[in-house]
Amino acid sequence: MRHPSIVAVALCLLAVTALASDRTIDYAEYMHWTGGAPVANYLTDLAVHGDFIYTGSTEGGISISRLSGGVPGPVGDLIANRVVRALAVAGGQLVAVVQDFDEADTTLLVYSLADPGAPSLRLKHRLPDWYVLDLASDGRLAHVLFRDEGVRIFDLRATARQRERGFRPFDADHNGFLHLAGGLLVAGSWGQNHLIDVSDPDLPVTVAIVPGSFWSADHEGDQLYLTGYGDDLAIWDIAVPSAPVALAALEHRGGHDIRVRDAVAYIAFDYNGGGIWTADVSDPAVPQLLGETRVRQGGEHVELVGDHAVLAGVPGAGHARLDVFDVSSAASAPIAGHWSGAPNAHRLAAHGTIAYVASLGEDEIQVLSAADPLAPSLLATIPTFNDPRCLTAGGGWLAVSGWMNELHLYSTQVPTHPTLITSVPLPAYAISHAVSDGLIAAAPNEHGLVLIDISSPGTPFVAAEYPELGDCRSLVFADRMLYMLRENDIVRVDCTDPGDIDTQVIGTSPSTWGYLALHDDRVLCSTFSLDVYDGTIGVYDALATSPQPPLAQHAVPGSGPLVVDGDVLCMVAWNTMWVFDLGAGFEPVGNGPIMWSAYDLMVQDDVMWVAAAYDHLVMLPRHQTARALARSLADVPRPTAGALRAHPNPFNPQTTLSFVMATARPVRLDVFDLAGRHVARLHDGALGAGRHDWTWDGRDDRGRQLPTGLYLARLRAGARNHTAKLMLVE
């Protein structure tokens, strides 16, 4: 197993500076999610043996899963209809404390793991009907922590009458926990953590008390690691248990559970979301933050299985999950740049190399120069009216909306200093808006669609309202073809005539929330449910004439904003970057943590901009697949799906126009001069899927040689246009 240490941290820091010249990485080289699965509701504890995972809950008893290829899969239930208070695996045994639903019949159970997929019961011992907080075992003894009572020790090899051994009174509250470090038992409660010598199980003795409010502990060598909220990570030297020495503390996200292996601490947290953060503790006196990954709400328990970390938690409504991460590298992807001037960056838009940034709780829009995308500079601020939540730029306009029921329209004729032209009343605050040629579409909350004519620079006006279209989640334009994500479907809206639209449901997509993007004749949709925070990302046929299932779909633990970067789709859900290769049939090519939540994404040059709210505006390197595709296009005329390429260019006497069709479509390929006059039609008709090449010799439809100069080739494939500039030289 590979774990980064202080050296790796230094390399990551060096990588940040190196990214100015090499701005792409493989996110899969960093800690990343590999799979997840639901488990029984109201999870209480987690234990592992080999690649088998045992989960306890207050509703479903003990369930067994197995990890295969980084993905947990169900094996079966060991017991059902019991409340599981605590689990532990040691000495080839699974030890559990269970109760009835009325907190009676408290029982200690011991199972042999000779067959870990089908454990066999070998011991059953009745316990006092007190509330059990935690359990620790070395396979020979079981230490059970009772709330307000203390620790009782049981000999798992003795007869029933001789099974109960020592007792150590300890006033543990509901946060109490146990951890066994050889002959030392750490018994924690809020504000006090007893180090109990249990080398004589009949006479356990507290030898020291470590201060602090913790939820969990682990040890490696002579170091004790504790985590909680307020005391995120505390490290103590317990070489002399009666005289523990505080070594260091590290603040980050707080913690609910901790495991330490090979000088890396893995800490589960459920504060402001859930996930795992990691720290390099190779020098316990100077711990270093390595990374963080968060994929959904809730992170109460963590265990390590080979190169994977298993996280268990309750994301919402009691629905418990297992999520698995490849931690062969425990670091997050490095950042390429950072703009701290946007304190709560929430939405992004751009006009060439001019970027507009809206921040939560701020009544202004920042105008940034992105000429150097790694080091933006502030050009101006635009006063706005009400905590801007939606931001769209295009067609010479900047559209801004917030919680108030209006849409503010700014002219970007001078992009560095947008000018407010008008404010358009809306029936509710806007959830989303999009801009196309002469038209802005806005989705007021639960009030369908509003179309605003912006064809006249000084007098935008509401062209039409369609409240019957219902509650929209996301909008995206392709020319005058609008795509809407609603709660149960995706709708194509032909806005050629804003006063007489034509609608067609093209796909079903049950969701609580989601986002849309376009790539050629495909609609890309990420959705998720607020109940369980499970999500999907799918591809739909943009030209479908009836509701269709997705052409392809992948499960992801959450959903987030999308950005299409050539043939690469990127999505950030919680703080994990997901990357898909759209030129290879929508294949996932990696995911990795970036240590920040994302509210919006945008590509500037070779850099991904992430509006990361409280972490401001973060610049990330693109995935290396984007670089590989870009290089292949630059070096060899090998077009990506839908894109129109010319090679050679400039040219004389001829050039080859190339493109790839993902599916069979009607296609028209034309050439225009700079005045917009049509000079040549190279093809008009249906083409099959695959690569197509057309040669143009610089002549018009009558065979006349055209003068040297710049021409425009336009490919119309279905609902999308693709263009390429052609330079005919002498």
XYZ file of C-alpha atoms in Angstrom:
730
model
C 0.000 0.000 0.000
C 1.353 3.427 -0.985
C 0.913 6.300 1.435
C 2.245 9.815 0.906
C 4.380 11.122 3.723
C 6.058 14.439 4.376
C 8.017 13.932 1.159
C 4.769 13.491 -0.771
C 3.345 16.619 0.780
C 6.387 18.548 -0.412
C 5.966 17.075 -3.873
C 2.324 18.166 -3.919
C 3.379 21.701 -3.008
C 5.967 21.671 -5.782
C 3.310 20.400 -8.155
C 1.218 23.499 -7.555
C 3.973 25.713 -8.931
C 4.728 23.295 -11.746
C 1.119 23.366 -12.937
C 1.636 26.744 -14.557
C 3.306 24.912 -17.428
C 1.583 21.547 -17.027
C -1.981 22.212 -15.993
C -3.425 18.724 -16.218
C -3.464 15.772 -13.845
C -5.058 12.370 -13.469
C -7.531 12.713 -10.621
C -7.542 8.932 -10.205
C -3.982 9.150 -8.914
C -5.378 10.734 -5.756
C -7.751 9.450 -3.091
C -11.021 8.717 -4.872
C -14.411 7.060 -4.534
C -14.761 3.561 -5.959
C -18.281 2.487 -5.014
C -21.137 2.637 -2.562
C -24.259 0.811 -1.465
C -27.162 1.305 0.940
C -27.270 -0.730 4.145
C -29.819 -1.142 6.937
C -31.270 2.092 8.264
C -30.019 3.865 11.391
C -26.531 2.426 11.365
C -24.816 2.109 14.761
C -21.426 0.454 14.140
C -19.041 -0.972 11.568
C -16.427 -3.746 11.686
C -14.350 -5.535 9.043
C -12.620 -8.887 8.631
C -10.610 -9.345 5.448
C -12.848 -8.009 2.674
C -16.049 -8.705 4.644
C -17.900 -5.767 6.177
C -20.273 -6.086 9.145
C -22.733 -3.287 9.890
C -25.061 -2.953 12.846
C -28.205 -0.860 13.045
C -31.108 -0.098 15.361
C -33.556 -1.545 12.833
C -31.922 -4.228 10.725
C -29.693 -6.208 13.080
C -26.299 -7.215 11.645
C -25.772 -7.191 7.875
C -22.826 -8.585 5.918
C -21.327 -7.025 2.790
C -18.254 -7.915 0.809
C -15.814 -5.602 -0.903
C -14.931 -6.560 -4.469
C -13.022 -4.286 -6.799
C -13.650 -1.341 -4.526
C -17.427 -1.835 -4.578
C -19.412 -3.187 -1.588
C -22.004 -5.840 -2.344
C -24.594 -7.482 -0.075
C -23.950 -10.966 1.285
C -26.845 -11.365 3.728
C -28.130 -10.713 7.233
C -26.560 -12.371 10.255
C -29.362 -11.449 12.646
C -32.511 -9.391 12.176
C -35.035 -7.563 14.336
C -32.529 -6.667 17.025
C -31.000 -3.365 18.065
C -27.229 -3.580 17.600
C -25.337 -1.379 20.052
C -21.714 -2.196 19.203
C -19.507 -4.457 17.067
C -15.863 -5.537 17.248
C -13.701 -7.995 15.305
C -10.674 -9.604 16.960
C -9.020 -13.013 17.147
C -11.058 -14.414 14.256
C -14.315 -13.541 16.011
C -17.137 -11.057 15.616
C -18.296 -9.733 18.982
C -21.617 -7.890 19.237
C -23.892 -6.400 21.871
C -27.595 -6.490 20.939
C -30.894 -5.595 22.588
C -34.612 -5.868 21.972
C -36.377 -2.788 20.667
C -37.484 -1.892 24.198
C -33.815 -1.881 25.325
C -34.276 -5.140 27.217
C -32.634 -8.558 26.863
C -29.164 -7.060 26.409
C -26.933 -9.843 25.125
C -23.257 -10.327 24.284
C -22.859 -12.487 21.151
C -19.640 -14.029 19.831
C -19.422 -15.503 16.321
C -16.646 -17.533 14.757
C -15.381 -16.063 11.477
C -13.959 -19.324 10.152
C -16.431 -18.685 7.333
C -16.646 -14.866 7.329
C -19.577 -14.884 4.932
C -21.598 -17.107 7.270
C -20.403 -16.571 10.876
C -21.403 -19.251 13.378
C -22.602 -18.393 16.882
C -20.358 -19.841 19.560
C -21.232 -17.795 22.678
C -24.254 -15.977 24.055
C -24.078 -14.147 27.379
C -26.794 -12.105 29.085
C -25.747 -8.597 30.155
C -27.342 -6.072 32.515
C -30.070 -4.069 30.782
C -28.108 -0.858 30.825
C -27.481 1.341 27.828
C -24.368 0.108 25.990
C -22.165 2.773 24.426
C -19.260 0.816 22.965
C -17.335 -2.427 22.890
C -13.639 -3.337 22.562
C -12.181 -6.817 22.335
C -8.863 -8.583 21.798
C -10.565 -11.891 21.029
C -10.058 -13.210 24.582
C -11.694 -10.459 26.610
C -14.619 -8.168 25.814
C -14.720 -4.709 27.402
C -18.207 -3.186 27.441
C -18.900 0.479 28.254
C -22.261 1.182 29.899
C -23.630 4.720 30.042
C -23.418 6.289 33.526
C -22.007 3.010 34.901
C -18.543 2.246 33.573
C -16.554 -0.561 31.983
C -17.232 -4.240 32.626
C -14.818 -6.932 31.417
C -15.930 -10.378 30.246
C -13.778 -13.461 29.602
C -14.949 -14.973 26.318
C -13.217 -18.303 27.059
C -14.555 -18.871 30.542
C -17.700 -20.660 31.657
C -20.854 -18.608 32.196
C -20.345 -18.324 35.966
C -16.739 -17.199 35.641
C -17.211 -15.011 32.578
C -17.581 -11.621 34.277
C -14.226 -10.305 35.464
C -13.410 -6.722 36.492
C -15.443 -3.521 36.687
C -14.228 0.060 36.495
C -16.763 2.770 37.445
C -16.795 5.530 34.848
C -19.403 8.246 34.372
C -19.698 8.031 30.587
C -22.203 10.170 28.724
C -23.814 9.399 25.376
C -20.555 10.166 23.496
C -18.585 7.459 25.321
C -16.189 5.247 23.373
C -13.583 2.532 23.947
C -10.273 1.719 22.289
C -7.925 -1.109 23.260
C -4.174 -0.505 22.939
C -2.572 -3.703 24.215
C -2.981 -3.746 27.981
C -4.281 -0.171 28.009
C -7.956 0.641 27.546
C -8.910 4.156 26.464
C -12.372 4.960 27.811
C -13.565 8.306 26.528
C -16.388 10.619 27.427
C -17.058 14.299 26.840
C -14.211 16.220 28.482
C -12.385 13.259 30.055
C -10.613 10.228 28.643
C -9.446 7.576 31.090
C -6.358 5.469 30.383
C -7.181 2.228 32.169
C -4.611 -0.472 32.829
C -6.415 -3.755 32.065
C -3.367 -6.023 32.181
C -5.103 -7.586 35.197
C -8.697 -7.934 33.962
C -9.930 -8.474 37.510
C -8.513 -5.159 38.753
C -8.713 -2.481 36.051
C -7.095 0.748 37.238
C -7.193 4.273 35.802
C -3.568 5.385 35.492
C -4.094 8.765 33.789
C -6.717 11.080 32.326
C -6.283 12.831 29.000
C -8.342 16.021 28.647
C -10.436 16.848 25.621
C -13.803 16.126 24.039
C -13.456 13.179 21.672
C -15.578 10.626 19.886
C -13.027 7.994 18.891
C -9.418 6.854 19.280
C -6.811 4.667 17.611
C -3.140 4.010 18.235
C -0.001 3.112 16.326
C 3.179 2.353 18.207
C 3.399 4.526 21.308
C 1.141 7.224 19.884
C -2.529 7.653 20.753
C -4.692 9.494 18.221
C -8.031 11.004 19.258
C -10.641 12.834 17.214
C -13.772 14.799 18.004
C -15.421 18.123 17.312
C -13.546 21.063 18.736
C -10.572 18.719 19.234
C -10.209 17.619 15.612
C -7.042 15.508 15.917
C -4.999 15.234 19.100
C -1.832 13.140 19.354
C -0.440 11.864 22.671
C 2.639 9.801 23.522
C 1.558 6.912 25.780
C 4.904 5.104 26.018
C 4.498 5.654 29.768
C 0.726 5.245 30.232
C 0.732 6.861 33.661
C 2.411 9.970 32.241
C 0.987 10.675 28.769
C 2.555 13.558 26.860
C 0.642 15.806 24.463
C 2.525 15.934 21.156
C 0.393 17.923 18.716
C -3.071 18.928 17.571
C -4.379 19.513 14.059
C -7.541 21.425 13.252
C -9.637 20.691 10.181
C -13.183 19.299 9.955
C -13.589 17.583 13.313
C -14.066 13.848 13.465
C -16.450 11.079 14.448
C -14.181 8.065 13.989
C -10.478 7.473 13.307
C -8.177 4.759 12.007
C -4.399 5.069 11.726
C -2.173 2.931 9.526
C 1.324 3.384 8.151
C 1.582 6.879 9.652
C -1.596 8.135 7.968
C -4.706 9.032 9.973
C -8.104 8.531 8.321
C -10.842 10.514 10.053
C -14.565 10.207 9.351
C -16.545 13.417 9.769
C -20.187 14.390 9.474
C -19.936 18.106 10.106
C -21.356 20.274 7.294
C -21.490 17.200 5.101
C -19.678 13.911 5.505
C -16.578 12.166 4.330
C -12.976 11.362 5.230
C -10.046 13.657 5.816
C -6.499 12.394 6.061
C -3.347 13.520 7.843
C 0.299 12.518 7.591
C 1.438 11.641 11.135
C 4.861 10.239 10.259
C 6.159 12.984 12.523
C 3.546 12.875 15.308
C 4.763 16.198 16.648
C 4.060 17.904 13.305
C 0.971 16.344 11.671
C 0.209 17.520 8.124
C -3.135 17.671 6.373
C -3.099 15.436 3.285
C -6.565 15.507 1.830
C -10.300 15.289 2.143
C -13.048 13.584 0.213
C -16.752 14.108 0.676
C -19.478 12.474 -1.355
C -22.636 12.817 0.687
C -24.026 13.711 4.086
C -22.972 11.651 7.096
C -19.682 10.013 8.052
C -19.848 8.244 11.414
C -17.567 5.204 11.063
C -14.458 4.318 9.075
C -12.492 1.085 8.622
C -9.547 0.172 6.391
C -9.601 -2.801 4.014
C -6.417 -3.196 1.981
C -6.018 -0.148 -0.234
C -9.540 1.006 0.561
C -11.265 2.979 3.292
C -14.867 2.064 4.073
C -17.014 4.935 5.310
C -20.405 4.329 6.912
C -22.935 6.982 7.734
C -26.517 8.152 7.645
C -26.975 10.778 4.919
C -30.611 11.578 5.655
C -33.943 10.212 6.832
C -32.131 7.327 8.510
C -30.944 5.826 5.207
C -27.491 4.396 5.899
C -24.762 3.932 3.286
C -21.372 2.420 2.775
C -18.979 4.390 0.587
C -15.567 3.075 -0.405
C -12.476 5.062 -1.375
C -9.207 4.043 -2.946
C -6.635 5.393 -0.475
C -3.499 4.003 -2.076
C -2.787 7.714 -2.168
C -4.357 9.513 0.784
C -3.873 12.973 -0.705
C -6.272 15.309 -2.480
C -5.481 16.720 -5.896
C -3.398 19.906 -5.659
C -4.786 23.268 -6.632
C -3.303 25.370 -9.405
C -4.386 28.753 -8.115
C -6.645 30.570 -5.685
C -8.554 33.874 -5.689
C -9.452 34.910 -2.151
C -11.169 38.116 -3.181
C -14.503 36.334 -3.633
C -15.302 35.336 -0.034
C -18.299 33.107 -0.840
C -17.943 32.393 -4.565
C -21.174 30.830 -5.797
C -21.734 31.455 -9.532
C -19.443 32.007 -12.521
C -19.877 33.376 -16.017
C -17.463 34.574 -18.693
C -17.145 36.836 -21.706
C -13.919 35.725 -23.373
C -11.147 36.282 -20.859
C -13.400 38.433 -18.658
C -14.979 36.483 -15.787
C -17.905 37.430 -13.586
C -18.134 36.041 -10.051
C -21.162 36.176 -7.740
C -20.731 35.468 -4.024
C -23.273 34.327 -1.456
C -24.471 37.125 0.785
C -22.744 39.807 -1.291
C -24.584 42.561 -3.197
C -22.069 42.836 -5.998
C -20.591 41.017 -8.973
C -16.817 40.920 -9.318
C -15.321 41.429 -12.771
C -12.012 39.575 -13.120
C -9.413 39.390 -15.826
C -8.695 35.759 -16.664
C -5.929 36.540 -19.127
C -3.761 34.492 -16.779
C -6.309 31.946 -15.506
C -4.042 30.943 -12.621
C -3.757 34.508 -11.339
C -6.939 36.480 -11.974
C -7.005 40.194 -11.239
C -9.904 42.374 -10.157
C -11.019 44.852 -12.817
C -14.249 46.203 -11.314
C -17.200 45.445 -9.067
C -20.825 45.823 -10.142
C -23.354 46.744 -7.459
C -26.368 44.469 -7.618
C -29.503 44.186 -5.595
C -30.125 40.990 -3.734
C -27.603 38.257 -3.019
C -27.098 36.995 -6.606
C -27.779 33.276 -6.974
C -27.900 32.818 -10.771
C -25.461 34.264 -13.278
C -25.455 33.865 -17.074
C -23.430 35.628 -19.788
C -23.846 35.536 -23.554
C -25.050 37.455 -26.575
C -23.708 40.725 -25.196
C -25.644 40.364 -21.949
C -25.069 39.447 -18.322
C -28.176 38.148 -16.522
C -28.221 38.257 -12.719
C -30.920 37.083 -10.316
C -31.240 36.408 -6.598
C -33.958 35.846 -4.029
C -36.029 38.795 -5.276
C -38.564 38.163 -8.043
C -36.684 39.924 -10.826
C -33.966 39.426 -13.396
C -31.335 42.145 -13.824
C -29.946 42.554 -17.337
C -26.550 44.166 -17.910
C -25.062 45.037 -21.272
C -21.544 43.634 -21.762
C -20.756 45.688 -24.847
C -17.893 46.909 -22.664
C -17.254 43.562 -20.936
C -14.999 45.009 -18.240
C -17.739 47.412 -17.100
C -21.226 45.884 -17.591
C -24.040 48.430 -17.580
C -27.447 47.783 -16.026
C -30.115 48.203 -18.722
C -33.284 47.004 -17.019
C -34.788 44.737 -14.383
C -37.451 42.297 -15.545
C -40.133 41.243 -13.011
C -40.566 37.491 -12.536
C -43.413 35.609 -10.833
C -40.872 34.072 -8.384
C -37.113 33.991 -7.813
C -35.197 32.309 -10.636
C -33.862 28.776 -10.187
C -31.936 28.879 -13.470
C -31.561 30.913 -16.637
C -29.830 30.501 -19.992
C -29.038 32.784 -22.918
C -29.114 32.202 -26.663
C -29.155 34.402 -29.751
C -31.468 37.278 -28.823
C -33.268 35.366 -26.083
C -32.949 34.694 -22.363
C -34.887 31.846 -20.746
C -35.582 32.083 -17.013
C -37.098 29.437 -14.727
C -38.939 31.111 -11.824
C -39.433 28.751 -8.887
C -42.531 26.587 -9.553
C -43.688 28.981 -12.293
C -42.550 27.305 -15.482
C -40.683 29.342 -18.071
C -40.279 33.034 -18.923
C -38.757 34.032 -22.282
C -37.168 37.487 -22.546
C -36.387 39.075 -25.925
C -32.944 40.739 -25.855
C -32.557 41.253 -29.592
C -32.811 45.033 -29.180
C -29.832 46.257 -27.101
C -31.726 48.945 -25.204
C -35.200 47.484 -24.771
C -35.380 43.878 -23.574
C -38.928 42.702 -22.889
C -40.852 39.613 -21.772
C -41.824 37.804 -24.956
C -43.894 35.051 -23.345
C -44.582 33.180 -20.113
C -45.394 29.482 -19.811
C -46.326 28.650 -16.185
C -47.839 25.351 -17.306
C -44.339 23.926 -17.794
C -44.081 23.455 -14.026
C -41.080 23.392 -11.726
C -37.775 23.594 -13.606
C -34.392 22.659 -12.082
C -31.959 23.595 -14.844
C -31.902 25.203 -18.303
C -29.451 25.052 -21.203
C -29.678 26.402 -24.774
C -28.486 25.007 -28.109
C -29.174 27.845 -30.528
C -32.915 28.438 -29.999
C -33.510 24.908 -28.768
C -33.935 24.967 -24.988
C -33.609 21.947 -22.698
C -35.319 21.915 -19.299
C -34.717 19.546 -16.391
C -37.897 19.129 -14.383
C -38.625 16.934 -11.376
C -39.487 13.874 -13.450
C -38.284 14.498 -16.980
C -36.181 16.402 -19.500
C -38.065 18.589 -21.978
C -36.912 20.047 -25.293
C -38.475 23.442 -26.011
C -38.254 24.863 -29.532
C -38.038 28.636 -28.965
C -37.660 29.639 -32.603
C -40.885 31.608 -32.111
C -40.917 32.592 -28.406
C -44.657 33.268 -28.571
C -45.464 29.830 -29.965
C -43.097 27.257 -28.510
C -43.129 23.550 -29.229
C -42.324 21.131 -26.387
C -41.258 17.497 -26.381
C -40.362 15.292 -23.431
C -37.175 13.506 -24.468
C -36.308 11.564 -21.313
C -37.411 10.580 -17.847
C -35.149 11.546 -14.981
C -36.687 11.329 -11.483
C -34.763 13.688 -9.235
C -34.962 16.180 -6.435
C -32.352 18.403 -8.034
C -29.901 18.399 -10.902
C -27.954 20.105 -13.676
C -27.810 20.003 -17.484
C -25.113 20.422 -20.123
C -24.902 19.737 -23.862
C -22.431 17.869 -26.027
C -23.243 17.575 -29.725
C -26.662 15.898 -29.995
C -26.597 14.680 -26.415
C -28.042 16.127 -23.248
C -25.946 15.436 -20.163
C -27.860 15.343 -16.917
C -26.716 14.945 -13.315
C -29.461 14.390 -10.742
C -29.792 13.358 -7.123
C -32.332 12.790 -4.364
C -32.257 14.901 -1.224
C -33.497 11.917 0.800
C -30.510 9.620 0.325
C -28.035 11.759 -1.646
C -27.663 9.085 -4.305
C -27.161 10.497 -7.758
C -26.841 9.559 -11.395
C -25.246 11.158 -14.411
C -26.740 10.191 -17.742
C -26.697 10.916 -21.457
C -29.922 11.516 -23.393
C -30.701 11.880 -27.099
C -31.287 15.607 -27.647
C -33.328 14.915 -30.803
C -35.614 12.207 -29.383
C -39.235 12.463 -30.526
C -40.644 10.636 -27.499
C -39.577 10.038 -23.882
C -36.544 7.755 -23.893
C -34.375 6.169 -21.205
C -30.791 7.414 -21.010
C -28.399 6.223 -23.692
C -25.892 5.616 -20.915
C -25.885 6.220 -17.184
C -23.529 6.004 -14.204
C -24.303 6.035 -10.494
C -22.506 8.683 -8.445
C -22.937 9.568 -4.752
C -24.398 13.010 -5.288
C -24.778 15.566 -8.038
C -23.277 18.895 -8.960
C -22.580 21.415 -11.679
C -21.351 20.196 -15.066
C -18.883 21.619 -17.540
C -18.013 20.226 -20.970
C -14.356 20.705 -21.877
C -13.926 19.460 -25.436
C -14.758 15.764 -25.234
C -14.348 15.686 -21.459
C -17.240 16.116 -19.038
C -16.406 17.257 -15.513
C -18.749 17.325 -12.561
C -18.065 18.201 -8.945
C -20.375 16.520 -6.429
C -19.700 17.619 -2.876
C -15.931 17.961 -3.217
C -15.120 15.170 -5.654
C -14.219 15.850 -9.276
C -15.780 13.295 -11.652
C -14.376 13.013 -15.170
C -16.002 11.293 -18.160
C -14.630 10.834 -21.676
C -17.467 11.769 -24.045
C -15.480 10.811 -27.120
C -15.235 7.204 -25.963
C -18.895 6.456 -25.330
C -19.314 8.299 -22.007
C -16.697 6.341 -20.123
C -15.679 7.365 -16.586
C -11.959 8.060 -16.539
C -11.438 9.059 -12.937
C -12.588 10.881 -9.869
C -10.715 12.448 -7.026
C -11.150 14.802 -4.090
C -10.373 18.461 -4.520
C -10.973 19.499 -0.870
C -13.655 22.051 -1.764
C -17.377 21.936 -2.363
C -18.349 23.325 -5.758
C -21.318 25.486 -6.647
C -20.270 26.261 -10.211
C -17.588 25.308 -12.750
C -16.015 27.074 -15.691
C -13.028 26.385 -17.960
C -10.589 29.186 -18.702
C -7.714 28.211 -20.985
C -6.167 25.079 -19.440
C -7.616 25.703 -15.990
C -10.839 24.663 -14.277
C -12.376 27.420 -12.155
C -14.436 26.246 -9.192
C -16.760 28.538 -7.258
C -16.103 26.975 -3.860
C -18.191 29.229 -1.568
C -16.407 29.592 1.758
C -13.157 28.454 0.134
C -13.464 31.332 -2.329
C -12.544 30.788 -5.991
C -10.227 27.861 -6.667
C -8.292 27.068 -9.855
C -7.787 23.386 -10.598
C -5.771 21.582 -13.246
C -7.788 19.862 -15.932
C -7.886 16.102 -16.119
C -5.051 14.720 -18.208
C -7.542 13.164 -20.624
C -8.383 16.682 -21.778
C -4.723 17.277 -22.538
C -4.410 13.966 -24.380
C -7.421 14.797 -26.550
C -6.141 18.300 -27.247
C -2.724 16.979 -28.266
C -4.240 14.343 -30.537
C -6.251 17.034 -32.296
C -3.255 19.331 -32.658
C -0.841 16.681 -33.894
C -3.124 14.580 -36.101
C -6.409 15.583 -37.764
C -8.415 13.168 -35.615
C -11.719 14.889 -34.767
C -13.783 14.375 -31.645
C -17.496 13.620 -31.788
C -19.368 16.455 -33.493
C -16.398 18.854 -33.666
C -15.479 20.196 -37.108
C -11.744 20.227 -37.909
C -9.752 21.336 -40.959
C -6.317 20.013 -41.930
C -4.139 21.543 -43.212
C -5.184 25.040 -42.223
C -4.098 27.529 -43.650
C -4.279 25.645 -46.972
C -3.611 25.704 -50.686
C -4.796 24.122 -52.865
C -7.166 22.068 -50.660
C -8.119 21.199 -47.081
C -9.920 18.259 -45.507
C -12.898 18.889 -43.208
C -13.338 16.078 -40.682
C -15.887 15.261 -38.020
C -17.306 12.283 -36.147
C -21.001 11.426 -35.794
C -21.987 9.690 -32.556
C -25.230 8.497 -34.174
C -26.791 8.632 -37.639
C -28.123 12.153 -38.337
C -29.129 14.500 -41.183
C -26.043 16.613 -41.920
C -25.416 19.776 -43.910
C -21.885 21.030 -44.538
C -21.519 24.505 -46.063
C -18.862 27.168 -46.645
C -19.503 30.921 -46.274
C -17.400 33.996 -46.842
C -16.919 36.629 -44.137
C -19.880 38.639 -45.456
C -22.110 35.656 -44.704
C -22.641 34.745 -48.378
C -23.004 31.053 -49.127
C -20.220 29.925 -51.483
C -20.228 26.119 -51.402
C -22.291 23.191 -50.174
C -20.210 20.096 -49.586
C -22.924 17.760 -48.303
C -26.654 17.734 -47.560
C -28.141 14.441 -46.385
C -28.074 11.681 -43.809
C -24.787 10.267 -42.557
C -24.122 7.244 -40.381
C -22.218 7.118 -37.120
C -18.458 7.359 -37.362
C -15.801 9.568 -38.957
C -16.459 11.533 -42.140
C -14.023 13.557 -44.312
C -14.756 16.103 -47.036
C -12.193 17.823 -49.237
C -12.684 21.447 -50.269
C -10.482 22.884 -52.992
C -11.271 26.569 -52.456
C -13.896 26.716 -55.233
C -17.549 27.765 -55.103
C -20.547 25.690 -56.246
C -19.940 26.808 -59.857
C -16.357 25.625 -59.802
C -14.847 29.111 -59.683
C -11.637 29.604 -57.760
C -12.235 31.854 -54.763
C -9.804 34.607 -53.720
C -7.417 34.157 -50.826
C -8.857 35.043 -47.446
C -10.797 33.777 -44.480
C -13.844 31.525 -44.900
C -16.203 29.824 -42.481
C -17.209 26.169 -42.710
C -20.460 25.298 -40.924
C -21.589 21.791 -40.036
C -25.226 21.422 -39.015
C -25.833 18.020 -37.428
C -29.279 17.678 -35.902
C -29.911 20.569 -33.525
C -26.303 21.724 -33.240
C -24.034 23.877 -35.384
C -20.260 23.460 -35.496
C -17.975 25.886 -37.278
C -14.356 26.067 -38.370
C -12.386 29.005 -39.757
C -10.562 28.254 -43.020
C -7.653 30.328 -44.309
C -7.087 30.055 -48.071
C -3.598 31.316 -48.897
C -1.672 31.921 -52.103
